[in-house]
mmCIF file of C-alpha atoms in Angstrom:
data_model
loop_
_atom_site.group_PDB
_atom_site.id
_atom_site.type_symbol
_atom_site.label_atom_id
_atom_site.label_comp_id
_atom_site.label_asym_id
_atom_site.label_seq_id
_atom_site.Cartn_x
_atom_site.Cartn_y
_atom_site.Cartn_z
ATOM 1 C CA MET A 1 79.427 294.776 44.880
ATOM 2 C CA ARG A 2 75.691 293.579 45.080
ATOM 3 C CA LYS A 3 77.043 290.278 45.981
ATOM 4 C CA GLN A 4 78.971 292.036 48.847
ATOM 5 C CA ILE A 5 75.904 294.105 50.085
ATOM 6 C CA ARG A 6 73.452 291.004 49.742
ATOM 7 C CA TRP A 7 76.131 288.711 51.868
ATOM 8 C CA TYR A 8 76.491 291.783 54.434
ATOM 9 C CA PHE A 9 72.505 291.784 54.951
ATOM 10 C CA MET A 10 71.988 288.164 55.057
ATOM 11 C CA LYS A 11 75.250 288.014 57.567
ATOM 12 C CA LYS A 12 73.803 290.744 59.825
ATOM 13 C CA SER A 13 70.232 288.856 59.429
ATOM 14 C CA GLN A 14 72.193 285.306 60.830
ATOM 15 C CA GLU A 15 73.979 287.332 63.444
ATOM 16 C CA THR A 16 70.546 288.875 64.579
ATOM 17 C CA ARG A 17 68.524 285.646 64.445
ATOM 18 C CA LEU A 18 71.168 284.069 66.500
ATOM 19 C CA ASN A 19 71.682 286.855 69.071
ATOM 20 C CA ILE A 20 67.624 286.618 70.036
ATOM 21 C CA LEU A 21 67.895 283.005 70.418
ATOM 22 C CA GLN A 22 70.737 283.207 72.735
ATOM 23 C CA LYS A 23 68.937 286.279 74.717
ATOM 24 C CA ALA A 24 65.831 284.080 74.752
ATOM 25 C CA PHE A 25 67.126 281.184 75.972
ATOM 26 C CA GLU A 26 68.896 283.253 78.916
ATOM 27 C CA LEU A 27 65.442 284.720 79.844
ATOM 28 C CA ILE A 28 64.011 281.244 79.726
ATOM 29 C CA TYR A 29 66.198 279.424 81.280
ATOM 30 C CA GLN A 30 65.937 282.018 84.351
ATOM 31 C CA LYS A 31 62.556 282.593 84.119
ATOM 32 C CA GLY A 32 60.559 279.392 82.362
ATOM 33 C CA TYR A 33 59.073 279.697 78.819
ATOM 34 C CA GLN A 34 55.860 280.375 79.753
ATOM 35 C CA THR A 35 56.189 283.435 81.739
ATOM 36 C CA THR A 36 59.269 284.442 79.237
ATOM 37 C CA SER A 37 56.829 287.255 77.002
ATOM 38 C CA VAL A 38 57.549 288.274 73.634
ATOM 39 C CA ASP A 39 57.851 291.773 74.281
ATOM 40 C CA GLU A 40 60.876 290.607 77.307
ATOM 41 C CA ILE A 41 63.014 289.144 74.640
ATOM 42 C CA ILE A 42 62.388 292.090 72.399
ATOM 43 C CA ALA A 43 63.373 294.165 75.046
ATOM 44 C CA THR A 44 66.353 292.209 76.160
ATOM 45 C CA THR A 45 67.721 291.831 72.450
ATOM 46 C CA GLN A 46 66.822 295.291 71.630
ATOM 47 C CA VAL A 47 65.658 294.725 68.226
ATOM 48 C CA THR A 48 61.968 295.826 66.932
ATOM 49 C CA LYS A 49 59.252 293.728 66.900
ATOM 50 C CA GLY A 50 59.040 293.477 63.143
ATOM 51 C CA ALA A 51 62.634 292.144 63.119
ATOM 52 C CA PHE A 52 61.650 289.495 65.528
ATOM 53 C CA TYR A 53 58.530 288.352 64.004
ATOM 54 C CA TYR A 54 60.475 288.436 60.443
ATOM 55 C CA HIS A 55 63.047 285.746 62.023
ATOM 56 C CA PHE A 56 59.499 284.013 63.714
ATOM 57 C CA LYS A 57 56.238 284.021 63.169
ATOM 58 C CA THR A 58 55.257 282.526 66.469
ATOM 59 C CA LYS A 59 57.319 282.037 70.250
ATOM 60 C CA ASP A 60 56.603 278.456 70.012
ATOM 61 C CA GLU A 61 58.906 278.559 66.577
ATOM 62 C CA MET A 62 61.258 280.380 68.626
ATOM 63 C CA GLY A 63 61.001 277.956 71.242
ATOM 64 C CA LEU A 64 61.809 275.114 69.014
ATOM 65 C CA ALA A 65 64.609 277.133 67.215
ATOM 66 C CA ILE A 66 66.028 277.482 70.433
ATOM 67 C CA LEU A 67 65.739 273.709 70.643
ATOM 68 C CA ASN A 68 66.808 272.621 67.302
ATOM 69 C CA GLU A 69 69.722 274.800 67.246
ATOM 70 C CA LEU A 70 71.284 275.798 70.839
ATOM 71 C CA MET A 71 70.255 273.199 73.230
ATOM 72 C CA ILE A 72 70.337 269.661 70.671
ATOM 73 C CA PRO A 73 73.586 270.546 69.730
ATOM 74 C CA ASN A 74 75.037 271.641 73.060
ATOM 75 C CA PHE A 75 73.649 268.716 74.470
ATOM 76 C CA LYS A 76 75.412 266.314 72.139
ATOM 77 C CA ASN A 77 78.507 268.167 72.895
ATOM 78 C CA ASN A 78 78.370 267.197 76.726
ATOM 79 C CA PHE A 79 76.051 264.437 76.806
ATOM 80 C CA ILE A 80 77.358 262.326 74.011
ATOM 81 C CA GLN A 81 80.499 263.236 72.716
ATOM 82 C CA PRO A 82 82.691 262.369 76.076
ATOM 83 C CA PHE A 83 81.677 258.677 75.346
ATOM 84 C CA GLN A 84 83.475 258.484 71.979
ATOM 85 C CA THR A 85 86.814 258.142 73.876
ATOM 86 C CA GLU A 86 88.298 254.693 75.071
ATOM 87 C CA GLY A 87 87.658 253.663 78.618
ATOM 88 C CA ASN A 88 85.266 252.375 81.396
ATOM 89 C CA PRO A 89 81.914 254.176 80.733
ATOM 90 C CA LEU A 90 81.057 254.011 84.156
ATOM 91 C CA ASP A 91 84.478 256.487 84.774
ATOM 92 C CA THR A 92 82.752 258.410 81.418
ATOM 93 C CA ILE A 93 79.796 258.443 83.306
ATOM 94 C CA TYR A 94 80.672 259.548 86.564
ATOM 95 C CA ASN A 95 83.328 262.236 85.129
ATOM 96 C CA LEU A 96 80.396 264.084 83.368
ATOM 97 C CA LEU A 97 77.929 264.482 85.870
ATOM 98 C CA HIS A 98 80.585 265.602 87.837
ATOM 99 C CA TYR A 99 81.518 268.268 85.265
ATOM 100 C CA LEU A 100 77.842 269.276 84.801
ATOM 101 C CA LEU A 101 76.520 269.792 88.231
ATOM 102 C CA MET A 102 80.121 270.802 90.061
ATOM 103 C CA GLU A 103 82.220 272.743 87.166
ATOM 104 C CA SER A 104 80.339 273.895 84.558
ATOM 105 C CA GLU A 105 79.360 277.332 84.603
ATOM 106 C CA ASP A 106 76.932 277.685 82.385
ATOM 107 C CA LEU A 107 74.493 275.326 84.180
ATOM 108 C CA LYS A 108 73.382 277.230 87.504
ATOM 109 C CA VAL A 109 71.936 275.423 90.633
ATOM 110 C CA GLU A 110 68.913 277.833 91.083
ATOM 111 C CA TYR A 111 67.660 277.346 87.383
ATOM 112 C CA GLY A 112 68.186 273.339 87.147
ATOM 113 C CA CYS A 113 68.913 271.980 83.784
ATOM 114 C CA PRO A 114 67.055 273.591 80.703
ATOM 115 C CA ALA A 115 66.186 270.409 78.758
ATOM 116 C CA SER A 116 64.588 269.040 82.444
ATOM 117 C CA ASN A 117 62.726 272.468 82.525
ATOM 118 C CA PHE A 118 61.481 272.556 78.874
ATOM 119 C CA THR A 119 60.322 268.910 79.804
ATOM 120 C CA GLN A 120 58.276 269.947 82.966
ATOM 121 C CA GLU A 121 56.790 273.214 81.395
ATOM 122 C CA MET A 122 56.282 271.715 77.355
ATOM 123 C CA ALA A 123 55.257 268.344 77.650
ATOM 124 C CA PRO A 124 51.603 268.507 78.196
ATOM 125 C CA TRP A 125 51.105 271.612 75.511
ATOM 126 C CA ASN A 126 53.276 271.267 72.683
ATOM 127 C CA ILE A 127 54.043 267.416 71.364
ATOM 128 C CA ASP A 128 56.902 269.232 68.924
ATOM 129 C CA PHE A 129 58.508 270.177 71.949
ATOM 130 C CA THR A 130 57.840 266.572 73.830
ATOM 131 C CA LYS A 131 58.995 264.754 70.447
ATOM 132 C CA ALA A 132 62.798 266.875 70.467
ATOM 133 C CA LEU A 133 63.276 266.644 74.268
ATOM 134 C CA ASN A 134 62.182 262.661 74.050
ATOM 135 C CA ASN A 135 64.882 262.268 71.135
ATOM 136 C CA LEU A 136 67.471 264.017 73.288
ATOM 137 C CA SER A 137 67.010 261.802 76.699
ATOM 138 C CA LEU A 138 66.667 258.671 74.070
ATOM 139 C CA ASP A 139 70.575 259.510 72.204
ATOM 140 C CA TRP A 140 71.847 259.739 75.887
ATOM 141 C CA GLU A 141 70.182 256.606 76.997
ATOM 142 C CA LYS A 142 71.287 254.934 73.962
ATOM 143 C CA THR A 143 75.140 256.106 73.954
ATOM 144 C CA MET A 144 75.178 254.843 77.572
ATOM 145 C CA ILE A 145 73.759 251.646 76.708
ATOM 146 C CA ASP A 146 76.163 251.046 73.318
ATOM 147 C CA SER A 147 79.186 252.468 75.532
ATOM 148 C CA ILE A 148 78.123 249.938 78.742
ATOM 149 C CA GLU A 149 77.012 246.881 76.393
ATOM 150 C CA LYS A 150 80.672 247.346 74.576
ATOM 151 C CA ALA A 151 82.635 247.329 77.708
ATOM 152 C CA LYS A 152 81.212 243.823 78.758
ATOM 153 C CA VAL A 153 82.239 242.346 75.437
ATOM 154 C CA ASP A 154 85.752 244.186 76.153
ATOM 155 C CA GLY A 155 86.019 242.517 79.750
ATOM 156 C CA VAL A 156 85.986 245.933 81.267
ATOM 157 C CA LEU A 157 82.979 245.496 82.773
ATOM 158 C CA LYS A 158 81.143 242.126 84.711
ATOM 159 C CA SER A 159 78.662 240.416 81.729
ATOM 160 C CA ASP A 160 75.470 240.625 84.198
ATOM 161 C CA VAL A 161 75.992 244.674 84.395
ATOM 162 C CA ASN A 162 72.202 245.670 82.980
ATOM 163 C CA ALA A 163 73.097 248.524 80.349
ATOM 164 C CA LYS A 164 69.304 249.671 80.517
ATOM 165 C CA GLU A 165 69.346 249.508 83.808
ATOM 166 C CA VAL A 166 71.831 251.946 84.496
ATOM 167 C CA ALA A 167 71.367 254.477 82.235
ATOM 168 C CA VAL A 168 67.521 254.768 83.119
ATOM 169 C CA PHE A 169 68.917 254.887 86.888
ATOM 170 C CA VAL A 170 71.790 257.743 85.539
ATOM 171 C CA ILE A 171 69.475 259.702 83.496
ATOM 172 C CA SER A 172 66.378 259.719 86.128
ATOM 173 C CA GLY A 173 69.187 260.470 88.835
ATOM 174 C CA TYR A 174 70.271 263.541 87.051
ATOM 175 C CA TRP A 175 67.204 264.684 86.105
ATOM 176 C CA GLY A 176 65.847 264.644 89.988
ATOM 177 C CA VAL A 177 68.764 265.897 91.880
ATOM 178 C CA ARG A 178 68.594 269.083 89.475
ATOM 179 C CA ASN A 179 65.170 269.732 90.694
ATOM 180 C CA LEU A 180 66.263 269.059 93.928
ATOM 181 C CA GLY A 181 69.138 271.672 93.713
ATOM 182 C CA LYS A 182 66.976 274.075 92.406
ATOM 183 C CA LEU A 183 64.555 273.802 95.361
ATOM 184 C CA GLU A 184 67.072 274.042 97.754
ATOM 185 C CA ASN A 185 69.446 276.630 95.521
ATOM 186 C CA SER A 186 72.434 274.817 97.080
ATOM 187 C CA LYS A 187 74.827 272.218 95.403
ATOM 188 C CA SER A 188 75.163 269.817 98.538
ATOM 189 C CA VAL A 189 72.371 267.703 97.295
ATOM 190 C CA TYR A 190 74.402 267.088 94.234
ATOM 191 C CA LEU A 191 77.563 265.847 96.271
ATOM 192 C CA ILE A 192 75.258 263.303 98.005
ATOM 193 C CA TYR A 193 74.173 262.445 94.404
ATOM 194 C CA LEU A 194 77.380 261.756 93.022
ATOM 195 C CA LYS A 195 78.851 259.941 96.403
ATOM 196 C CA GLY A 196 75.851 257.483 96.083
ATOM 197 C CA LEU A 197 76.599 256.815 92.152
ATOM 198 C CA LYS A 198 80.061 256.508 92.866
ATOM 199 C CA ASN A 199 79.068 253.510 95.390
ATOM 200 C CA TYR A 200 76.682 252.119 92.578
ATOM 201 C CA PHE A 201 79.365 251.853 90.128
ATOM 202 C CA GLU A 202 81.841 250.726 91.987
ATOM 203 C CA SER A 203 79.473 247.684 92.562
ATOM 204 C CA LEU A 204 79.337 246.767 88.779
ATOM 205 C CA LYS A 205 82.642 246.773 88.173
#
């Protein structure tokens, strides 16, 4: 009986923690990290201040938990996992970006990209945030480079394709067009980027 009670309270505690992280992420995505207060997060999640500080000593501790427990797994699922399948990596990249920019219901044009937003806000202030976000970018870059290099060996792509150049072009373009979309509050700029990306990729095949 005691074990059951302990399990129940542990489960409730984990659910409360996850609820705080998810609701806080939604607020931060819409409003920004710096302008979202702990009081707003508490009000939205409807937990007590004591419950919030039981799970997170500071707002930054919560922010890092959002990065490590929500954003990084989601990032790996969206940005890394697609490269596990065989085929032309340029097609994989294009289809991935088309989905993220034009089809995903989780990423809103008016709010931009969560990882990019975090980077712009937190890079000057918190080295732990900067390291975590930089690792995301490097993981995506390495995944694309490895996939392109394999495609060159397999004869899918021309041997003179510069994998690093392609990866940096894709990443910088994606972050940039997300910001442009946010400024214009329109997906029309996404279509221009995707058209240019397709033309660039066609020249590499």
